[in-house]
Structure formats: C-alpha cells, structure tokens
XYZ file of C-alpha atoms in Angstrom:
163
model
C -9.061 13.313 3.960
C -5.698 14.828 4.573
C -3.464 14.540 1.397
C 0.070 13.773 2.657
C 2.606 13.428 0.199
C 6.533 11.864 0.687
C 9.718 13.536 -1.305
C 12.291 10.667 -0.545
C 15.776 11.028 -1.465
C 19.235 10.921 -0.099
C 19.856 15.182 -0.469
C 23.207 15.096 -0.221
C 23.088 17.814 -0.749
C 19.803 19.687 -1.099
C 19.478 21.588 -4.049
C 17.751 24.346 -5.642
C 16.418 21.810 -8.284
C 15.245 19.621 -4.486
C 13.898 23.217 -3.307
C 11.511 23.926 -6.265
C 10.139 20.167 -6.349
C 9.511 20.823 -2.695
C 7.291 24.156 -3.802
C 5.731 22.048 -6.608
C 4.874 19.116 -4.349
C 3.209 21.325 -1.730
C 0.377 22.274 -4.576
C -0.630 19.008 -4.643
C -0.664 17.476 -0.659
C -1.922 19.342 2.544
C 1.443 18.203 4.133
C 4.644 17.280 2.128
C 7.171 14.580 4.043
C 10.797 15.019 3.144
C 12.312 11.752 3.685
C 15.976 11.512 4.026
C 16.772 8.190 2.563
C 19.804 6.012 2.385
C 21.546 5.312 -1.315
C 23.287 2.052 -0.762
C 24.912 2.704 -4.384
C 26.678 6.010 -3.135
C 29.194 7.394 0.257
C 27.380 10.106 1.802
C 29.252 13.262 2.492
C 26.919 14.487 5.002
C 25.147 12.325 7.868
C 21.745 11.759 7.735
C 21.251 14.116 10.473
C 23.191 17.169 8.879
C 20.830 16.844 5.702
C 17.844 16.733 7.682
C 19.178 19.888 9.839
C 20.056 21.616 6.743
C 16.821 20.576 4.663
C 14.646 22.285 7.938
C 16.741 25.110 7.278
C 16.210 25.396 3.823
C 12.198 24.924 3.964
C 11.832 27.208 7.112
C 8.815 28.991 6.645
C 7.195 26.772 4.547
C 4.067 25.622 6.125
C 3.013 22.009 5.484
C 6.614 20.717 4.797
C 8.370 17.802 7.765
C 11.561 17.096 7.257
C 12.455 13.609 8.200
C 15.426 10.598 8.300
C 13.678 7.560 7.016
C 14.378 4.454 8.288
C 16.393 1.940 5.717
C 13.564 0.307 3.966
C 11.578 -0.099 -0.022
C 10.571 3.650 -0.292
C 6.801 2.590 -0.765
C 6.928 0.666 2.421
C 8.636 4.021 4.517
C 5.388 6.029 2.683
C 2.954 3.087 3.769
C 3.827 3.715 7.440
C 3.926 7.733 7.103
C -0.085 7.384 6.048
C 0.846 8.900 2.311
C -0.807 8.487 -0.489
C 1.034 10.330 -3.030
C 5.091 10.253 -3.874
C 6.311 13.044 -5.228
C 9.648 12.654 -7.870
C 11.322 15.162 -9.615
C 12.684 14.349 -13.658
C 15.788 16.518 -14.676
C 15.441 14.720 -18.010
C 14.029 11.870 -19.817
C 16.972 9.145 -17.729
C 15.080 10.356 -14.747
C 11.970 9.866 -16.227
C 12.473 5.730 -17.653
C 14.194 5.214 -13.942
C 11.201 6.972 -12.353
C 8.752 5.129 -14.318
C 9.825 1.942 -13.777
C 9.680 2.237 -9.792
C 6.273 4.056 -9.782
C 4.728 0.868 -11.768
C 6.506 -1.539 -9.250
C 5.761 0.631 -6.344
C 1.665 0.723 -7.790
C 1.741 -3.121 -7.930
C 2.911 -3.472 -4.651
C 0.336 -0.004 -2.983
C -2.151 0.688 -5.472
C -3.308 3.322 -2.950
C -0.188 5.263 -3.173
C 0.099 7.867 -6.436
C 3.517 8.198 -7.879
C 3.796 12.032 -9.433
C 6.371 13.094 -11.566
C 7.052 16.654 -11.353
C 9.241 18.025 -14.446
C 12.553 20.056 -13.438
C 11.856 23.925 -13.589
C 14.016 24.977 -16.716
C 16.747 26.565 -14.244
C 17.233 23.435 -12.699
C 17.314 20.930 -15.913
C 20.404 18.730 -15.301
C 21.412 20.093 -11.518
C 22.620 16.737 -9.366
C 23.809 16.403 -6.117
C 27.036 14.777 -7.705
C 27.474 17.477 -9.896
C 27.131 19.924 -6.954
C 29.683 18.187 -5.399
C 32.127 18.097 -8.113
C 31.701 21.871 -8.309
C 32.420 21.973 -4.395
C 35.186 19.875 -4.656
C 36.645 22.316 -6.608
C 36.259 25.771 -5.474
C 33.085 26.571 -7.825
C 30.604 28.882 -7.493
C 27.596 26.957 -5.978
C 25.247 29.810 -5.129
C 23.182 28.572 -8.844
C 22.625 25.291 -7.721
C 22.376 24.788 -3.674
C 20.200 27.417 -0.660
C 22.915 29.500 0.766
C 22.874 27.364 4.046
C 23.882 24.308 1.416
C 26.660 26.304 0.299
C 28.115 27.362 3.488
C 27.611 23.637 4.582
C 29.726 22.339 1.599
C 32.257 24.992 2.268
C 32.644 24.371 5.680
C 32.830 20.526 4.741
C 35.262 20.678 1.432
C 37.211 23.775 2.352
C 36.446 27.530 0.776
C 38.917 27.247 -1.932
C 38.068 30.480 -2.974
C-alpha cells in the first residue's frame, strides 16, 4: 500500500523550518502532499497560487513531493479525499505542540485511519514563523536564514528591497 502523507498549511511564506519538515516527512510516506491551505484567522500576502508556484520551486528535485492548493475545508476531510493516511506537522516548540495535539486527537476521532505525526523543528529552525519572516521582510532584514532563496526574492519583490 502506497503511504501518502499531507503537509497542510497556509506557507505564506515557505520557510526553511517548512523545507526541512518537508525532508523529514518524505522518510516516512512514498509521496508527501503539500497542501496550501487557507488561515481564516490571518490576510495572506501571497495568493494561493504564488505559494504553490514558489513551494514547486523550492522542492524541485525532490522526488515524491506534490505541491497543491487545497480546497477550503476541515484539514482531515481535504486528506480524506487525497487517499492519505498520515499528516505530517511540524512543532517549533511546546505552543505548537498543545495546539498540535489537540487537533490530531479531534482529527483521530473523526478518521481513525489517518496518523497525525509530529515532527520536532531541526534546532536551526526552533522558533522560525512565517509572521516573523515577514516582520523581518517588512523591514529590510536579512532573510536568507529563514526562507529558500526563491522565498526571499519573492518577499523582496513583494515588500520592496530595502536594502
């Protein structure tokens, strides 16, 4: 049986902290689902369609990985229809982990067939966000410890180089 595994999340933007979970996911599944979701809670500064074009970018030459925009629905229901059985979530720290928790028991009760894993942060990437990326964007910062370099020309070319 072909393991197939969803990342959902809204990526905006990618990061290198998104990048390794993508590396640590693809140990686990035969193919790994990248699932561009919408956060209801939070204005997007890139359209679903830019994140998935950059994402590809990103993961080029990574076999096994599909980048995708998922439809606006309960995550578990979006990895129902893609035939996964595992979600794969990344923890930056113990928040992540009691927010993460809490979902994977509600998503078990309602598709005990689908695994929730929870894959810890590499120690490099401990406390990287996509808000704080774009704080550091907003600002002129250096993002080339946080982002791919096609994220960084993306934010640059979004925000302004105010280099």
């Amino acid at each position: 049986m072909k393991r197939i595994g969803i990342f959902p999340g809204s990526f905006d933007p990618f990061t290198l902290g998104h990048l390794a979970t993508v590396r640590q996911g693809l140990r686990l599944v035969d193919e790994l689902v990248i699932a561009v979701m919408t956060n209801t809670e939070k204005k997007a500064l890139f359209t679903a369609t830019e994140r998935v074009a950059q994402i590809e970018q990103a993961t080029a030459g990574m076999p096994g990985v599909r980048v995708v925009a998922a439809p606006r629905s309960l995550t578990i229901d979006f990895a129902r229809s893609m035939g996964a059985n595992v979600i794969i979530r990344g923890l930056r720290d113990t928040s992540d982990y009691t927010f993460e928790s809490a979902i994977a028991v509600a998503n078990a009760k309602m598709a005990p067939e689908i695994t929730t894993v929870l894959l810890p942060a590499e120690p490099n990437n401990v406390g990287t966000s996509s808000s704080i990326v774009k704080e550091i964007a907003a600002f002129g910062g250096d993002l080339t410890p946080f982002v791919p370099q096609n994220i960084v020309l993306a934010l640059q070319a979004k925000l302004g180089d105010r280099d």
